[in-house]
Coordinates of C-alpha atoms in Angstrom, one line a residue:
X1 CA -0.2 -0.2 0.3
X2 CA 1.2 2.9 -0.7
X3 CA 2.5 6.4 1.5
X4 CA -0.8 8.2 2.5
X5 CA -3.0 5.3 0.7
X6 CA -5.8 5.3 3.1
X7 CA -7.1 1.1 1.6
X8 CA -10.9 0.7 1.0
X9 CA -13.6 1.3 3.4
X10 CA -14.4 -2.6 3.2
X11 CA -11.5 -3.4 4.9
X12 CA -11.2 -2.4 8.2
X13 CA -8.9 0.1 9.7
X14 CA -5.6 -0.7 11.9
X15 CA -4.0 1.1 13.9
X16 CA -0.6 -0.2 14.5
X17 CA 1.2 -3.1 14.1
X18 CA 3.5 -4.0 16.8
X19 CA 6.6 -6.5 16.4
X20 CA 8.2 -8.5 18.7
X21 CA 6.2 -9.0 21.5
X22 CA 6.0 -10.9 24.3
X23 CA 2.9 -10.7 26.3
X24 CA -0.4 -11.4 24.0
X25 CA 0.6 -15.2 23.5
X26 CA 3.5 -18.1 23.1
X27 CA 7.0 -17.2 21.6
X28 CA 7.9 -13.6 19.6
X29 CA 4.7 -12.2 18.3
X30 CA 3.5 -9.2 16.5
X31 CA 0.1 -7.9 17.0
X32 CA -2.4 -6.3 14.6
X33 CA -4.8 -3.9 16.4
X34 CA -7.6 -2.9 14.7
X35 CA -10.2 0.0 15.0
X36 CA -13.6 -0.6 16.9
X37 CA -14.6 -1.5 19.7
X38 CA -17.9 -2.1 21.4
X39 CA -17.6 -1.0 24.6
X40 CA -16.4 1.6 26.8
X41 CA -13.8 0.6 29.6
X42 CA -12.8 3.6 32.0
X43 CA -9.4 2.8 31.8
X44 CA -9.5 2.1 28.7
X45 CA -5.5 2.5 27.7
X46 CA -6.1 3.2 23.5
X47 CA -9.1 5.4 22.8
X48 CA -8.4 5.4 19.9
X49 CA -9.1 1.8 19.2
X50 CA -12.9 3.0 19.8
X51 CA -14.3 4.5 16.0
X52 CA -13.8 1.4 13.3
X53 CA -12.5 4.4 10.7
X54 CA -9.2 6.0 10.1
X55 CA -9.5 9.3 12.5
X56 CA -7.3 12.9 13.4
X57 CA -5.4 13.4 16.4
X58 CA -3.6 16.8 17.2
X59 CA -0.5 16.6 19.6
X60 CA -0.7 19.9 20.6
X61 CA 3.1 19.7 22.0
X62 CA 4.5 19.2 18.7
X63 CA 2.6 22.2 16.5
X64 CA 5.2 25.1 15.6
X65 CA 2.4 27.0 14.6
X66 CA 3.2 27.4 10.6
X67 CA -0.2 27.2 9.5
X68 CA 0.4 24.4 6.8
X69 CA -2.8 22.5 7.8
X70 CA -4.8 25.5 7.4
X71 CA -3.0 26.5 3.7
X72 CA -3.1 22.7 2.4
X73 CA -7.1 21.4 3.8
X74 CA -8.8 20.9 0.3
X75 CA -12.1 21.6 1.7
X76 CA -10.5 24.4 4.1
X77 CA -12.2 22.8 7.6
X78 CA -8.9 23.5 9.5
X79 CA -9.6 26.9 10.9
X80 CA -5.8 27.3 12.8
X81 CA -3.7 24.6 14.2
X82 CA -5.9 22.1 16.6
X83 CA -9.1 24.0 15.8
X84 CA -11.2 21.9 12.9
X85 CA -14.6 22.1 11.0
X86 CA -16.3 18.4 11.1
X87 CA -18.5 19.0 9.1
X88 CA -16.4 20.0 6.7
X89 CA -13.6 17.6 7.0
X90 CA -13.6 14.8 4.4
X91 CA -11.7 12.6 6.5
X92 CA -8.7 12.9 3.4
X93 CA -5.6 13.2 6.4
X94 CA -4.2 15.6 3.5
X95 CA -3.4 18.1 6.2
X96 CA -1.8 14.8 7.6
X97 CA 0.2 14.6 4.6
X98 CA 1.8 17.8 5.0
X99 CA 2.0 18.5 8.1
X100 CA 6.2 19.1 9.0
X101 CA 6.3 18.3 12.9
X102 CA 3.8 15.2 13.3
X103 CA 1.2 17.2 15.6
X104 CA -1.0 16.4 12.8
X105 CA -1.7 11.8 12.5
X106 CA -3.8 9.4 12.0
X107 CA -5.2 6.8 14.0
X108 CA -6.0 4.0 11.9
X109 CA -5.5 2.6 8.1
X110 CA -7.1 0.6 6.2
X111 CA -5.9 -2.5 5.7
X112 CA -6.6 -5.8 2.8
X113 CA -5.0 -9.2 4.0
X114 CA -2.5 -8.9 1.7
X115 CA -1.4 -5.8 3.3
X116 CA -1.0 -7.3 6.6
X117 CA 0.3 -10.6 5.5
X118 CA 2.6 -8.7 3.7
X119 CA 3.7 -6.4 7.1
X120 CA 4.6 -9.6 9.5
X121 CA 6.5 -11.4 6.7
X122 CA 9.7 -9.9 7.6
X123 CA 8.7 -11.5 11.2
X124 CA 8.4 -15.4 9.6
X125 CA 11.6 -16.3 10.5
X126 CA 10.9 -15.4 14.3
X127 CA 7.8 -16.7 14.4
X128 CA 9.4 -20.5 13.5
X129 CA 11.9 -20.6 15.7
X130 CA 10.4 -19.5 18.4
X131 CA 7.1 -21.2 19.0
X132 CA 5.2 -17.4 18.2
X133 CA 2.5 -16.1 15.3
X134 CA 0.6 -13.3 15.1
X135 CA -2.2 -11.8 17.6
X136 CA -4.9 -10.0 16.5
X137 CA -5.4 -7.1 18.8
X138 CA -7.5 -3.8 19.0
X139 CA -10.4 -2.5 20.1
X140 CA -12.6 -5.8 19.0
X141 CA -11.1 -8.5 16.1
X142 CA -15.0 -10.2 16.4
X143 CA -17.1 -7.0 14.1
X144 CA -14.6 -8.1 11.6
X145 CA -15.4 -12.2 11.2
X146 CA -14.6 -12.5 7.6
X147 CA -11.4 -10.8 7.2
X148 CA -10.5 -12.5 10.8
X149 CA -11.1 -15.5 8.9
X150 CA -9.4 -14.8 5.6
X151 CA -6.0 -13.3 7.2
X152 CA -6.2 -16.5 10.3
X153 CA -6.3 -18.8 6.9
X154 CA -3.7 -17.0 5.3
X155 CA -1.3 -16.9 7.9
X156 CA -2.1 -20.2 8.3
X157 CA -0.9 -21.3 4.8
X158 CA 2.5 -20.1 6.3
X159 CA 2.8 -22.3 8.8
X160 CA 2.2 -19.2 11.6
X161 CA 0.5 -19.7 14.8
X162 CA -2.5 -16.8 15.3
X163 CA -4.1 -15.7 18.4
X164 CA -7.2 -13.5 19.0
X165 CA -7.8 -11.2 21.5
X166 CA -11.4 -9.8 22.6
X167 CA -13.4 -8.0 25.2
X168 CA -16.0 -11.0 24.6
X169 CA -19.2 -8.7 23.5
X170 CA -20.5 -10.3 21.0
X171 CA -23.8 -11.9 19.6
X172 CA -23.7 -15.6 20.9
X173 CA -26.4 -16.4 18.1
X174 CA -24.3 -15.2 15.2
X175 CA -22.3 -17.1 12.9
X176 CA -18.9 -17.5 14.9
X177 CA -17.8 -19.9 12.8
X178 CA -14.4 -17.9 12.8
X179 CA -13.4 -18.0 16.1
X180 CA -12.6 -22.6 14.7
X181 CA -9.8 -20.7 12.8
X182 CA -8.7 -19.1 16.0
X183 CA -5.3 -21.4 17.4
X184 CA -5.4 -19.7 21.3
X185 CA -8.2 -17.1 22.2
X186 CA -7.3 -14.6 25.2
X187 CA -10.3 -13.6 26.5
X188 CA -10.7 -10.6 28.4
X189 CA -13.0 -10.6 31.6
X190 CA -13.2 -7.6 33.7
X191 CA -16.8 -7.1 35.7
X192 CA -18.6 -9.7 37.6
X193 CA -21.2 -7.5 38.9
X194 CA -23.0 -6.6 35.4
X195 CA -24.5 -3.0 36.4
X196 CA -20.8 -2.5 37.7
X197 CA -19.8 -3.5 34.0
X198 CA -22.7 -1.7 32.7
X199 CA -21.5 1.5 34.9
X200 CA -17.6 1.1 34.2
X201 CA -16.8 -1.0 30.5
X202 CA -20.4 0.6 29.1
X203 CA -22.3 -2.9 28.1
X204 CA -23.9 -5.5 29.6
X205 CA -21.5 -8.7 30.8
X206 CA -24.4 -11.5 29.7
X207 CA -22.6 -12.0 26.1
X208 CA -19.6 -12.2 27.4
X209 CA -20.4 -14.5 30.2
X210 CA -22.4 -17.0 27.8
X211 CA -19.3 -16.4 25.4
X212 CA -16.5 -18.1 27.6
X213 CA -18.6 -20.2 28.7
X214 CA -19.2 -21.6 24.9
X215 CA -15.6 -21.3 23.7
X216 CA -14.7 -23.2 27.4
X217 CA -16.9 -26.0 25.6
X218 CA -16.2 -26.0 22.0
X219 CA -12.3 -26.4 23.5
X220 CA -13.0 -29.4 25.6
X221 CA -15.0 -31.1 22.4
X222 CA -12.1 -30.6 20.2
X223 CA -13.6 -28.0 18.9
X224 CA -12.6 -24.5 18.8
X225 CA -9.7 -22.9 20.0
X226 CA -7.8 -22.7 23.5
X227 CA -9.0 -20.1 25.7
X228 CA -6.6 -18.4 28.2
X229 CA -8.8 -15.9 29.9
X230 CA -7.1 -11.7 31.4
X231 CA -8.1 -10.5 34.0
X232 CA -7.0 -6.5 34.1
X233 CA -6.7 -5.2 37.5
X234 CA -7.9 -1.7 38.4
X235 CA -7.8 -0.5 41.8
X236 CA -10.8 -1.1 44.2
X237 CA -12.8 -1.8 40.9
X238 CA -11.6 -5.5 39.2
X239 CA -9.4 -6.4 42.6
X240 CA -12.3 -6.0 45.5
X241 CA -13.0 -9.7 46.3
X242 CA -16.3 -9.9 45.3
X243 CA -15.2 -9.5 41.5
X244 CA -12.7 -11.9 42.3
X245 CA -14.4 -14.6 44.0
X246 CA -17.2 -14.2 41.5
X247 CA -14.7 -14.9 38.4
X248 CA -13.1 -17.1 40.0
X249 CA -16.0 -19.2 40.8
X250 CA -17.7 -18.5 37.4
X251 CA -13.9 -19.9 35.6
X252 CA -14.2 -23.3 38.0
X253 CA -18.1 -23.9 36.9
X254 CA -16.5 -24.1 33.2
X255 CA -14.1 -25.6 33.6
X256 CA -10.7 -23.6 33.6
X257 CA -8.4 -23.1 35.9
X258 CA -5.7 -21.0 35.4
X259 CA -5.8 -16.4 34.6
X260 CA -2.7 -13.6 33.3
X261 CA -3.7 -10.9 35.6
X262 CA -3.2 -7.4 34.1
X263 CA -1.4 -4.6 36.7
X264 CA -3.3 -1.4 35.5
X265 CA -1.1 1.1 33.9
X266 CA -2.5 4.7 33.6
X267 CA -0.8 5.0 29.9
X268 CA -4.0 6.9 27.6
X269 CA -4.3 9.7 28.8
X270 CA -2.2 11.8 26.7
X271 CA -4.1 10.1 23.6
X272 CA -7.0 11.5 24.9
X273 CA -6.0 15.1 24.4
X274 CA -4.9 14.5 21.4
X275 CA -8.4 13.1 20.2
X276 CA -10.0 15.6 21.7
X277 CA -12.2 13.1 23.8
X278 CA -13.3 14.1 28.1
X279 CA -10.0 13.1 30.2
X280 CA -10.0 9.6 31.9
X281 CA -11.0 8.9 35.7
X282 CA -8.3 8.8 37.5
X283 CA -7.7 5.9 39.1
X284 CA -4.3 4.9 41.0
X285 CA -1.9 2.3 40.0
X286 CA -1.5 -1.0 41.2
X287 CA 1.0 -2.0 43.8
X288 CA 2.8 -4.8 44.6
X289 CA 0.8 -5.6 47.7
X290 CA -3.0 -5.7 46.0
X291 CA -1.3 -7.5 42.9
X292 CA 0.1 -10.2 44.7
X293 CA -2.9 -10.2 47.5
X294 CA -5.2 -10.8 44.5
X295 CA -3.3 -13.6 43.2
X296 CA -3.4 -15.4 46.4
X297 CA -7.2 -15.2 46.6
X298 CA -7.7 -16.4 43.1
X299 CA -5.6 -19.0 44.1
X300 CA -7.3 -20.2 47.2
X301 CA -10.1 -20.9 44.8
X302 CA -7.9 -23.0 42.9
X303 CA -7.2 -20.4 39.7
X304 CA -3.5 -20.4 38.9
X305 CA -2.4 -17.0 38.4
X306 CA 0.1 -15.8 35.7
X307 CA 1.9 -12.3 34.7
X308 CA 1.7 -11.2 30.8
X309 CA 4.2 -13.9 29.3
X310 CA 4.9 -15.6 31.7
X311 CA 1.7 -17.7 31.0
X312 CA 2.3 -22.0 31.0
X313 CA 0.6 -22.5 27.8
X314 CA 2.2 -26.0 27.1
X315 CA 0.0 -27.1 29.3
X316 CA -3.9 -25.8 28.4
X317 CA -5.6 -28.5 29.4
X318 CA -8.1 -27.6 31.3
X319 CA -7.3 -29.2 34.5
X320 CA -4.7 -27.2 35.5
X321 CA -2.0 -24.8 34.4
X322 CA 1.3 -25.2 36.4
X323 CA 5.1 -25.6 36.1
X324 CA 5.9 -21.6 35.5
X325 CA 6.5 -18.8 37.4
X326 CA 3.0 -17.6 39.0
X327 CA 1.8 -13.8 40.3
X328 CA 2.6 -14.1 43.8

């Protein structure tokens, strides 16, 4: 895809492809971040993933006030740097192409399956040598089932392992055959209580629980991918005794006894400013003590806890996961 080509709207937008990653599946991996997410988690660190379309961001600290963007805009939508008439803006991103300081950036570009495969090709030897592969993330990859199926099949032809990170919010009654095209699903769980999930994530968790149960059943039957749940620990929200106990009992009921605990870090605040979004609520950083307490509580309920990148992937058997360094 040529520089500046935003692709075709029938394809999903990707806002980042990261390489040499170690925390999102086995081995060395590349992660493809898709735009579009049905949830609006209060602590989200990737607000640029929310909308499905490419979008303009303005980094005020990089602006040199040269007004090149004002003069370059064919729709005359920019009156001054950082001031854009959304009604006039045609999302052509000519301003981004002409900005000399990098203050204007485009989050997202439309990719075809072949575009993504070619972007990943240089990493194929690392995947083979480390038992790694490609992880689809976002945003929410399940918004694009046909594309995900095509991309996963394309990578499988090259012998590449595929994984998908999902928030789990998709209609369990729709065609979900694309799930069987994955080798591994990293399933994010957040708040067990439905009113709390609605409050902090913007949607009910009914679909999420149904889909997690369904995927566990598929894995048991050998008709679906391996599944590994992950829980972000947000102080006083997801690390409470009630929330951890609720999820521990639920996981046990569907035969899953392992979990990755993902400590919260506040990394998305500046992105919200760039996108002219309201600031995120203030959340305190997770302490080592609270992380250890959460792991101990879960392990008391029979759930083995792991740090990101330290999961015991080879022992995904829906009975136990042990033998690797746990979160303590």
